[in-house]
Coordinates of C-alpha atoms in Angstrom, one line a residue:
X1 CA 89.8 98.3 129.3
X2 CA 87.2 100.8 129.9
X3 CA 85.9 101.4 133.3
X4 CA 82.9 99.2 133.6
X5 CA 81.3 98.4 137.4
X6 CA 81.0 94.4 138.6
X7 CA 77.3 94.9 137.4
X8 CA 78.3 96.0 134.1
X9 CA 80.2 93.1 133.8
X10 CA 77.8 90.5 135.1
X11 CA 75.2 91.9 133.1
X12 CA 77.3 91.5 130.3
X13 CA 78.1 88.4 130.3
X14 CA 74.9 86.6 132.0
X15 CA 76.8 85.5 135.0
X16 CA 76.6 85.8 139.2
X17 CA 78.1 88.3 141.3
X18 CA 79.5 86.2 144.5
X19 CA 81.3 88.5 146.9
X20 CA 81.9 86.1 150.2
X21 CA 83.9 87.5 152.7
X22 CA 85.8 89.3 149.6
X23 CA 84.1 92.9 150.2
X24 CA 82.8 95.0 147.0
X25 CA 79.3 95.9 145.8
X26 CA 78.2 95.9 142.5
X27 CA 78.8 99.2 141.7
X28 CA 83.0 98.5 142.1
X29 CA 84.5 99.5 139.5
X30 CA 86.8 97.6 137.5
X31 CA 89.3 98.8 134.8
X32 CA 92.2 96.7 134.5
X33 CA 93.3 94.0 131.5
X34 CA 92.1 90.8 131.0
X35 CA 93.9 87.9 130.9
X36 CA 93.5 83.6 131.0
X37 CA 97.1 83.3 132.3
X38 CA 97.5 84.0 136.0
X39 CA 101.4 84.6 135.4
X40 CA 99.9 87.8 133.6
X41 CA 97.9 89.0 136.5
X42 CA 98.6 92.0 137.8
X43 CA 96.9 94.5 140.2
X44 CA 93.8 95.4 139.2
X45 CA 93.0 92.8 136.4
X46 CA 90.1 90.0 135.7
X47 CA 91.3 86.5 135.4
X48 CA 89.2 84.2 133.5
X49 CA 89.9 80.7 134.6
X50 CA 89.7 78.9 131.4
X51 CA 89.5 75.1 130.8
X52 CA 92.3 73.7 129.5
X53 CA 93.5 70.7 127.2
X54 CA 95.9 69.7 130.1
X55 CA 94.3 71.4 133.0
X56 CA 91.9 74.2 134.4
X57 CA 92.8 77.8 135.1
X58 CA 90.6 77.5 138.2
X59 CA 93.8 75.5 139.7
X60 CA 95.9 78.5 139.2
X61 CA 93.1 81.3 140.7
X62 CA 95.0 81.4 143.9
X63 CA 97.5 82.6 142.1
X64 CA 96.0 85.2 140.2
X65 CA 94.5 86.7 143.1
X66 CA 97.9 86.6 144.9
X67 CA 99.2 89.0 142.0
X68 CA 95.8 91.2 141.9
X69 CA 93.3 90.3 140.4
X70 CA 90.2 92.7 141.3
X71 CA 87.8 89.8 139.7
X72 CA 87.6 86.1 139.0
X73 CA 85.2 84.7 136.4
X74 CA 85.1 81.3 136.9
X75 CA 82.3 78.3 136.6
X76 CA 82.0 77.5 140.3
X77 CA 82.0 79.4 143.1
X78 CA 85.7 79.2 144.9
X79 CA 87.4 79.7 148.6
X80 CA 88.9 82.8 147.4
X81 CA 89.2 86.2 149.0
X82 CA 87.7 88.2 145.7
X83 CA 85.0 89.3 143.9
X84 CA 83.9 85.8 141.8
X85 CA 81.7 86.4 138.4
X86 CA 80.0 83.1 137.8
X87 CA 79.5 82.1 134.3
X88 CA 78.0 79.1 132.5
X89 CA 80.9 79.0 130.4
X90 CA 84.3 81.3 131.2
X91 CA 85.6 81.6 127.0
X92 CA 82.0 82.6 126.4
X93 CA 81.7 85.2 128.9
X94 CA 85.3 86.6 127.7
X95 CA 83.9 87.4 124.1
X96 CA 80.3 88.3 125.6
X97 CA 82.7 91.0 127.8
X98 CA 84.9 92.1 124.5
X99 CA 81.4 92.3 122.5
X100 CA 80.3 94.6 125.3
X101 CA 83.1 97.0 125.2
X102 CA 83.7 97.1 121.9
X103 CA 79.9 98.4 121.2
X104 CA 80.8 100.9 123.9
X105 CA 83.8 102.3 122.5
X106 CA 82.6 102.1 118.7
X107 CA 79.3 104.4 119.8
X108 CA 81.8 107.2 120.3
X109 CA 82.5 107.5 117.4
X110 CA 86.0 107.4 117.0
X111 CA 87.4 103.7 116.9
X112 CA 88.1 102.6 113.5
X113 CA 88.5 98.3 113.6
X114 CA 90.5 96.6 111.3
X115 CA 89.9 93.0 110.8
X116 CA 92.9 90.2 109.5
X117 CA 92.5 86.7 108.3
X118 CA 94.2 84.4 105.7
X119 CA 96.2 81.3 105.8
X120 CA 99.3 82.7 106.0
X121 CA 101.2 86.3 106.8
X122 CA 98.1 87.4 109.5
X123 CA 100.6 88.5 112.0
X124 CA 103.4 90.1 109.6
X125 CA 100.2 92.2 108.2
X126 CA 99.2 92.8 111.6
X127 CA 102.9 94.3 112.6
X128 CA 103.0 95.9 109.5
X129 CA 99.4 98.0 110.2
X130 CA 99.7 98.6 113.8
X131 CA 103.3 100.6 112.6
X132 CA 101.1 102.1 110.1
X133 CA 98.6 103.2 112.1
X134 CA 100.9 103.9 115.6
X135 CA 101.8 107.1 113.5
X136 CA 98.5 108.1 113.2
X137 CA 96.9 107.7 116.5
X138 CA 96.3 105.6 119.4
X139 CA 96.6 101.6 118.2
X140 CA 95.9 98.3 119.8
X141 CA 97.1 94.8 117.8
X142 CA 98.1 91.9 118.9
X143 CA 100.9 90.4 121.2
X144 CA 102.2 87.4 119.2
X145 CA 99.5 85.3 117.4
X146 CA 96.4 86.4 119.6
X147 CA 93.8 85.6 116.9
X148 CA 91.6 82.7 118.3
X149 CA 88.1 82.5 120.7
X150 CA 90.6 83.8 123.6
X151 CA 93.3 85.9 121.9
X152 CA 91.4 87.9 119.9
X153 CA 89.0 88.8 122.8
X154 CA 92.1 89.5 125.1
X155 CA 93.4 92.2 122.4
X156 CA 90.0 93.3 121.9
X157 CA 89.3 94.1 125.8
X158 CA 92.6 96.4 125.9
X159 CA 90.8 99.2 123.7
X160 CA 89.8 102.6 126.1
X161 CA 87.9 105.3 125.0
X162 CA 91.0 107.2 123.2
X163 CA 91.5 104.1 121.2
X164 CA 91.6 104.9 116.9
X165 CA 92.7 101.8 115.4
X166 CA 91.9 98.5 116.8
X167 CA 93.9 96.2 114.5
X168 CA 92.4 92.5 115.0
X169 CA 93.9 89.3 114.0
X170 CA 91.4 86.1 113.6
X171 CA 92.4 82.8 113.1
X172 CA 90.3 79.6 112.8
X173 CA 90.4 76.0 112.6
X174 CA 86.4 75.3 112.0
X175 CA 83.4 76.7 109.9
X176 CA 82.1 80.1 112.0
X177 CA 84.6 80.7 114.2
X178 CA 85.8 83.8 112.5
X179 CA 81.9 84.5 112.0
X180 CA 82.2 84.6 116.3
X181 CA 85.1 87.3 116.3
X182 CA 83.9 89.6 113.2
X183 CA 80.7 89.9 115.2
X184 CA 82.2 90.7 118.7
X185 CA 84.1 93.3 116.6
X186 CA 82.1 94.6 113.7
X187 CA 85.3 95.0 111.8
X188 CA 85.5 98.5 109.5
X189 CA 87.8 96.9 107.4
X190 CA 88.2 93.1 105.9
X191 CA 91.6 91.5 104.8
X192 CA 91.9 88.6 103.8
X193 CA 95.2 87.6 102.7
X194 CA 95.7 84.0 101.3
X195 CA 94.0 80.7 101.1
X196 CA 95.5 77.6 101.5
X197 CA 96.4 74.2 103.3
X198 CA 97.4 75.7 106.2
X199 CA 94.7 73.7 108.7
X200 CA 93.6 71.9 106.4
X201 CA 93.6 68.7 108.1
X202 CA 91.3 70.2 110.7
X203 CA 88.8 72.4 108.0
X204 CA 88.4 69.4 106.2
X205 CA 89.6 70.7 102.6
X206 CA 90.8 73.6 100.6
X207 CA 86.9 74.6 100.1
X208 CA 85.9 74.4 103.9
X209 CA 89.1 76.8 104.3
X210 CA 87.3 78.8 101.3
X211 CA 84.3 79.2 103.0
X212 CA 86.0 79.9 106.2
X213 CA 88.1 82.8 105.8
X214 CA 84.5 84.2 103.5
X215 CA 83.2 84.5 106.4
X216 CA 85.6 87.2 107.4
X217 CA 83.5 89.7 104.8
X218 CA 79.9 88.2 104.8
X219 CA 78.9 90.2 107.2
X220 CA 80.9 93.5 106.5
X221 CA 78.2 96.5 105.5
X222 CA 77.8 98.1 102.3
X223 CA 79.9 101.0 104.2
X224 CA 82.4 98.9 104.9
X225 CA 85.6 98.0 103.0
X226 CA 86.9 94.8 102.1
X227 CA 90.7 94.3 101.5
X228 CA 91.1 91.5 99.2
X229 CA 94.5 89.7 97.5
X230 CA 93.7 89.6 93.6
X231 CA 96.4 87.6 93.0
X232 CA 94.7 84.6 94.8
X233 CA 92.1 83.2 92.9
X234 CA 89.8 81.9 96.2
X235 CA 90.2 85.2 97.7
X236 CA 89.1 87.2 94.6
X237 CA 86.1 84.7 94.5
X238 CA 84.9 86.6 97.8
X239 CA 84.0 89.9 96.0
X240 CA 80.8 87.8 95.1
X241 CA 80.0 87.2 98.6
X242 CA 80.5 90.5 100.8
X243 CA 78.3 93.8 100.4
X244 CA 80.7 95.5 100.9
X245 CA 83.5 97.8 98.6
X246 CA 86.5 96.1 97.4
X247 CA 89.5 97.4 97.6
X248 CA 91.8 94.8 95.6
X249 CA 95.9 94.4 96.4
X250 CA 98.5 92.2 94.9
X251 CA 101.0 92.5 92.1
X252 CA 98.6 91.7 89.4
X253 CA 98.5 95.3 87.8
X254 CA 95.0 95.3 88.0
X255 CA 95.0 95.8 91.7
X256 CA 94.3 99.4 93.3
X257 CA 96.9 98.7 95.9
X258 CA 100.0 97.2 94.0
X259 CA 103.8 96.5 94.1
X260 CA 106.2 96.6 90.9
X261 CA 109.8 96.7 90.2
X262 CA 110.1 93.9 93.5
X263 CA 113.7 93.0 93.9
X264 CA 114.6 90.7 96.9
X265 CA 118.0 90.0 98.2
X266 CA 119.8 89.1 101.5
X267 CA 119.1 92.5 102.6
X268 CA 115.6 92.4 102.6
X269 CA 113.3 93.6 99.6
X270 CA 112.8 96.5 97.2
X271 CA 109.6 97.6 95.6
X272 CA 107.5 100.0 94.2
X273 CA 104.2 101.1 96.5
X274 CA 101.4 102.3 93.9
X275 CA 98.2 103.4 95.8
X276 CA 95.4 105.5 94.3
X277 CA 95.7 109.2 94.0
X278 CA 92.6 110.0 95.6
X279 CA 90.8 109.0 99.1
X280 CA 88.9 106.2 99.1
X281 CA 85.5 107.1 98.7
X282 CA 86.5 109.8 96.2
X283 CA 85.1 107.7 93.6
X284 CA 83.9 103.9 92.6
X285 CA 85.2 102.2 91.2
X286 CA 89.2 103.7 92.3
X287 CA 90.1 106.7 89.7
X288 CA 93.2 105.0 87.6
X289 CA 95.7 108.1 88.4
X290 CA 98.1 106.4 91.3
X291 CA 100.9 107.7 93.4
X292 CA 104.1 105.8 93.7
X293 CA 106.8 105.7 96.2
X294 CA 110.0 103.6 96.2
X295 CA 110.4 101.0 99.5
X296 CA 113.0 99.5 100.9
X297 CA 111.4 97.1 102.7
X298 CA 114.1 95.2 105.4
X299 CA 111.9 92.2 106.1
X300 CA 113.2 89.5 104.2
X301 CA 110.9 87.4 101.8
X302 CA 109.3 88.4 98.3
X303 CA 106.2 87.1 99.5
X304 CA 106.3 89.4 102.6
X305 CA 105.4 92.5 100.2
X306 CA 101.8 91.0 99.8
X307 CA 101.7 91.5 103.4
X308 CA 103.0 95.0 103.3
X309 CA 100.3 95.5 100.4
X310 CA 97.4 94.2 102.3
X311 CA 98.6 96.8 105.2
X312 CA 99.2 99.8 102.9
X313 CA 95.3 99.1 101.5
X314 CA 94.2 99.0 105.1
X315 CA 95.8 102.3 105.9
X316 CA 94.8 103.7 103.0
X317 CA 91.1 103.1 103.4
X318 CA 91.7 104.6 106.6
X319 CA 93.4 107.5 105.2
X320 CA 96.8 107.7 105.8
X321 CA 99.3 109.3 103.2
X322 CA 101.5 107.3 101.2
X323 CA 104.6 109.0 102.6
X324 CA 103.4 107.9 106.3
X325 CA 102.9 104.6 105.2
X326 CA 106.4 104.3 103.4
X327 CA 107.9 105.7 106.4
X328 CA 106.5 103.0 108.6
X329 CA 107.4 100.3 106.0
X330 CA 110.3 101.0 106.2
X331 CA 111.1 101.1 110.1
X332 CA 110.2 97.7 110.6
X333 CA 113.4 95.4 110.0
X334 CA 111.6 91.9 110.8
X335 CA 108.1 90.6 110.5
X336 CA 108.2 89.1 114.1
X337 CA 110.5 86.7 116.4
X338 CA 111.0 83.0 114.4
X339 CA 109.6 84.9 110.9
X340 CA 111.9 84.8 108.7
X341 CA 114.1 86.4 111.0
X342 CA 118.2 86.8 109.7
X343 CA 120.3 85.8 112.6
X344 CA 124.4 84.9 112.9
X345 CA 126.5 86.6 110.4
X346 CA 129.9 86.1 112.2
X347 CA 132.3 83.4 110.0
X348 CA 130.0 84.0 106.9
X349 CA 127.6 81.8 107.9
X350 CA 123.8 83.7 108.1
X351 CA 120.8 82.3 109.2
X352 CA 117.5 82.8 108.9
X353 CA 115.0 81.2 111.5
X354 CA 111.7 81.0 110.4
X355 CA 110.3 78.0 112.5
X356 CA 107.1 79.3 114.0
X357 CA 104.8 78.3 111.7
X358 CA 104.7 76.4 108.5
X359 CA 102.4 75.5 105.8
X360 CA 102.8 74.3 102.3
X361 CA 102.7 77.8 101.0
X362 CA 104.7 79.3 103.9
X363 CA 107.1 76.5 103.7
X364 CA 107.3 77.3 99.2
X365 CA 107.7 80.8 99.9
X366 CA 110.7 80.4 102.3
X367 CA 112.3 77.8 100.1
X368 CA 112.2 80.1 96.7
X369 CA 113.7 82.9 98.7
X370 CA 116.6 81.3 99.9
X371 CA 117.0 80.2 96.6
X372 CA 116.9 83.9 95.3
X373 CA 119.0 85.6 98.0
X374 CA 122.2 83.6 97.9
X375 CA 124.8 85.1 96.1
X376 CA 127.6 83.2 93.2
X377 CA 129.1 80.8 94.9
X378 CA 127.0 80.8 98.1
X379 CA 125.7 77.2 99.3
X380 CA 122.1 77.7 100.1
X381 CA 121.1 75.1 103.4
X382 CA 117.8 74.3 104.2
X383 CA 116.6 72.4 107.6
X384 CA 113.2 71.7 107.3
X385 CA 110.7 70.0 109.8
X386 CA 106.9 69.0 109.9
X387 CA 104.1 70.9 108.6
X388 CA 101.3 70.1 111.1
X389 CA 97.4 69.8 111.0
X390 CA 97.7 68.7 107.3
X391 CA 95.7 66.0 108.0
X392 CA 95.7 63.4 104.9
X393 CA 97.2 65.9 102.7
X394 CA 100.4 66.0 104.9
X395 CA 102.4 62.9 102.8
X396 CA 101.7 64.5 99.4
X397 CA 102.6 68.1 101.3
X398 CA 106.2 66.8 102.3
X399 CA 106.9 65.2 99.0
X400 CA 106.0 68.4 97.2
X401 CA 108.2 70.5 99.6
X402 CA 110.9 68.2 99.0
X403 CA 110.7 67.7 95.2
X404 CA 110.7 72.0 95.2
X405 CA 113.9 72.1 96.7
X406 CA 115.9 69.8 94.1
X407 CA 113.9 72.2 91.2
X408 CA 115.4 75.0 93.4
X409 CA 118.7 73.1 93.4
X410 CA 119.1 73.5 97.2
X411 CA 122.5 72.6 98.0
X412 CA 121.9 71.0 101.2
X413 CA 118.6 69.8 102.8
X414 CA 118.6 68.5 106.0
X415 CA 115.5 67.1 107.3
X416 CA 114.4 66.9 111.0
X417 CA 112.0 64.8 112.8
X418 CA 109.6 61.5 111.6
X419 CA 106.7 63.4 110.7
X420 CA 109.1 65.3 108.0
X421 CA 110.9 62.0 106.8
X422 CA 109.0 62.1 103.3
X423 CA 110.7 65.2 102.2
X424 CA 113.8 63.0 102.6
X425 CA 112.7 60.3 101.0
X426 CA 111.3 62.3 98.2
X427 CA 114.6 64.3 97.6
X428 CA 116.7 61.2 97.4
X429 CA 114.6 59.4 95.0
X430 CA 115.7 62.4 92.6
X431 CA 118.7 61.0 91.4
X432 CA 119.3 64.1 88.8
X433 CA 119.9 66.2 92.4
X434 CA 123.3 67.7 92.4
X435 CA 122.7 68.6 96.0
X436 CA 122.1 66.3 98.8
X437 CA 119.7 64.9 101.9
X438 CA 120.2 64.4 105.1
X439 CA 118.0 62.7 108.0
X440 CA 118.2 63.3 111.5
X441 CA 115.6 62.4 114.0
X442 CA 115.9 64.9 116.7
X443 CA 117.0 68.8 116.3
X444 CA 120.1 67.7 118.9
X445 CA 121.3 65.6 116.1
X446 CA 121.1 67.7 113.3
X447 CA 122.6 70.7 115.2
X448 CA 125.4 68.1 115.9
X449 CA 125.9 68.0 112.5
X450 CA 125.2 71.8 111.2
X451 CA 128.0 72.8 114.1
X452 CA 130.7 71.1 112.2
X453 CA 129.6 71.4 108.7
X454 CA 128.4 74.5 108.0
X455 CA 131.2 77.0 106.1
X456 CA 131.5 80.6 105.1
X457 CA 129.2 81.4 102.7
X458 CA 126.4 79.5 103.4
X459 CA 122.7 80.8 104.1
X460 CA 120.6 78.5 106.4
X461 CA 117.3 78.4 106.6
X462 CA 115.5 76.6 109.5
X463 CA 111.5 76.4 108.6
X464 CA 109.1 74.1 110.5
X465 CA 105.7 74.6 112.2
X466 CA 106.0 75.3 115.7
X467 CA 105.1 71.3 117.2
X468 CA 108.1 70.5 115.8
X469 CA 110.6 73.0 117.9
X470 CA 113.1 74.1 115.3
X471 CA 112.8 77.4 116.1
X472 CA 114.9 76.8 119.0
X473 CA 117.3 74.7 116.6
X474 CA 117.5 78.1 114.5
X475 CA 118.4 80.4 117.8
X476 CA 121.3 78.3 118.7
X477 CA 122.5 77.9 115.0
X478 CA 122.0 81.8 115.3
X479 CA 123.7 82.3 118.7
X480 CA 126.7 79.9 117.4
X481 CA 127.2 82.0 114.1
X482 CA 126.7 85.6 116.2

């Protein structure tokens, strides 16, 4: 973070400098990362004692200031040797903070931001940028899935005054919370990747998701650019709705930012990167003449070259050269821990754990590459478990999943956990199936069975959300066939 002083910070956020017996004036300086997880503290740092679900980060203060913590901001003064900012509410103070330093940092002049949202791939796109962009200058993104009212802040508090690219993921699960983070970040840039059922049980519908992610370019400036997937209809329906440029990506050969030629295997996937000849800004609408460049692209998944697309616009706008951007593409050899990532290998057996997170579209995706990677004579194996926060679309969810791996002709589906039963149920009522269905209610069961039953030749795939745990079902399936 910038250097800011305790009054800097107070003033920021609205809240009370209490010092005690702690020491410090106002004008202390503080410098250090922020954080809402006291096992992160370290010397020098601000804890924010957030409320939780399941308890209250003001019970684990001691311990923050035990590991360094030069400030507290907390809701109530507390018996602790250390500076104490006291705030109405400690989330809203962490994005009044971010809001703060952000303005800072922009009104030098050099910080370019780079906003992501989308029902699916934010954090592959996110990965994919931030190697982009590490080539180019000094980057912040991410650590794992920071994108919600305390994530996104956290990243956003880690920029300094030699910052270029902030790369900033935002997630939501209600109308105008990605309104909140696009205005503590006044993003240069606007991708939005997908829209679908992923959250839908908590947006209420496909059209409150719509209107959702929109509000990731609502409020973008006519000098801003808006990254958008032309290959989803929702998506393009946003070009209506932002004053910003659009910059379109996809496959549809009418996008300015496109892939051709995409060939996916075991190995990952091939394609061919077409970007516009000229800078952006050059002309408008983009000229037509293009520049191409073969990929070899080692994260595995056709539908993870959207992702790469939406990343190559980004750097693009941003003006980095196709031959950078290939480069970078090209170094990164998996979208993230439990993403489609290609474990085992030993005794012919590979398999791929992709159990983080899984929506309808997600969980499709997965499915029709495993399908597409195995080779003659390979038995494709798919454990599948519960797609969460479906809400009443989640029955007719797991039916579909499981009816689209009998048209994939799957040749083993094994299905974990209650919530997933009705992709069982839906699979065996197929009686045209050549392959088969299995049940098992716990992941201890079904790795049981996997253990003995799995053979040379056969690629497993382990998909689920991340409630339902198989991703540590996939790393021991992994460790066993390493």
């Amino acid at each position: 973070m910038i250097e800011l002083t305790l009054r800097e910070i107070a003033e920021a956020t609205g809240g009370s400098l209490v010092f005690g017996a702690a020491g410090g004036t106002p004008a202390t300086t503080v410098s250090g990362l922020s954080h809402t997880d006291s096992r992160d503290v370290t010397a020098g740092s601000i804890f924010f004692a957030k409320p939780g679900e399941f308890t209250d980060g003001h019970l684990f203060a001691p311990q923050a200031v035990e590991n360094g913590a030069a400030l507290i901001v907390v809701d109530h003064e507390l018996d602790l040797p250390v500076p104490q900012l006291v705030v109405g509410d400690t989330v809203s103070a962490l994005g009044a903070l971010a809001t703060e330093v952000i303005a800072r940092v922009r009104a030098n002049g050099l910080l370019k931001i780079i906003g992501i949202t989308g029902s699916n791939g934010k954090t592959t796109t996110k990965n994919l940028l931030r190697a982009i962009l590490e080539r180019v200058g000094p980057t912040i993104a991410p650590r794992a899935s920071f994108n919600n009212e305390v994530g996104a802040p956290i990243t956003m508090l880690e920029v300094t005054e030699e910052t270029e690219f902030l790369v900033a993921e935002m997630g939501a699960s209600g109308i105008g919370e990605i309104t909140r983070l696009v205005r503590m970040a006044r993003p240069d840039i606007g991708v939005v990747l997908k829209v679908g059922l992923a959250h839908a049980g908590e947006f209420g519908g496909i059209e409150a998701t719509l209107r959702a992610k929109t509000e990731m370019v609502t409020d973008l400036l006519a000098t801003d650019v808006a990254v958008l997937n032309l290959d989803d209809p929702r998506v393009a329906s946003m070009a209506d709705k932002t004053a910003a440029r659009v910059l379109w990506f996809g496959l549809d050969p009418r996008a300015d930012v496109r892939a051709t030629d995409v060939v996916s295997t075991a190995r990952g996937t091939s394609f061919t990167l077409v970007l516009p000849a000229q800078p952006v800004g050059a002309a408008s609408p983009v000229p037509k003449e293009t520049v191409e460049r073969s990929v070899s692209f080692r994260v595995l998944g056709e539908h993870h070259v959207m992702n790469a697309l939406a990343a190559a616009a980004s750097a693009y706008v941003l003006g980095v050269g196709i031959d950078d951007v290939v480069s970078a593409l090209e170094s990164v050899q998996r979208a993230e821990r439990w993403r489609m990532e290609v474990m085992g290998g030993s005794r012919g057996v590979t398999v791929i754990n992709d159990a983080y997170n899984a929506s309808p579209d997600s969980m499709a995706a997965a499915l029709k590459t495993l399908a597409q990677i195995a080779g003659p004579g390979e038995r494709t194996v798919a454990v599948l478990g519960e797609m969460s926060e479906l809400g009443e679309f989640s029955g007719e969810e797991h039916d579909r999943i499981g009816l689209l791996a009998v048209r994939l002709n799957i040749g083993q589906l094994v299905v974990v956990g209650p919530a997933a039963r009705r992709m069982h149920i839906s699979t065996i009522n197929e009686g045209s199936w050549d392959g088969e269905s299995l049940y098992f209610d716990t992941p201890d069961e079904a790795f049981d069975h996997l253990a003995s039953a799995l053979k040379p030749g056969d690629t497993v795939l382990v998909k689920s959300s991340n409630s339902a745990g198989l991703r540590f079902l996939g790393d021991r399936l992994g460790e066993l066939f390493s």
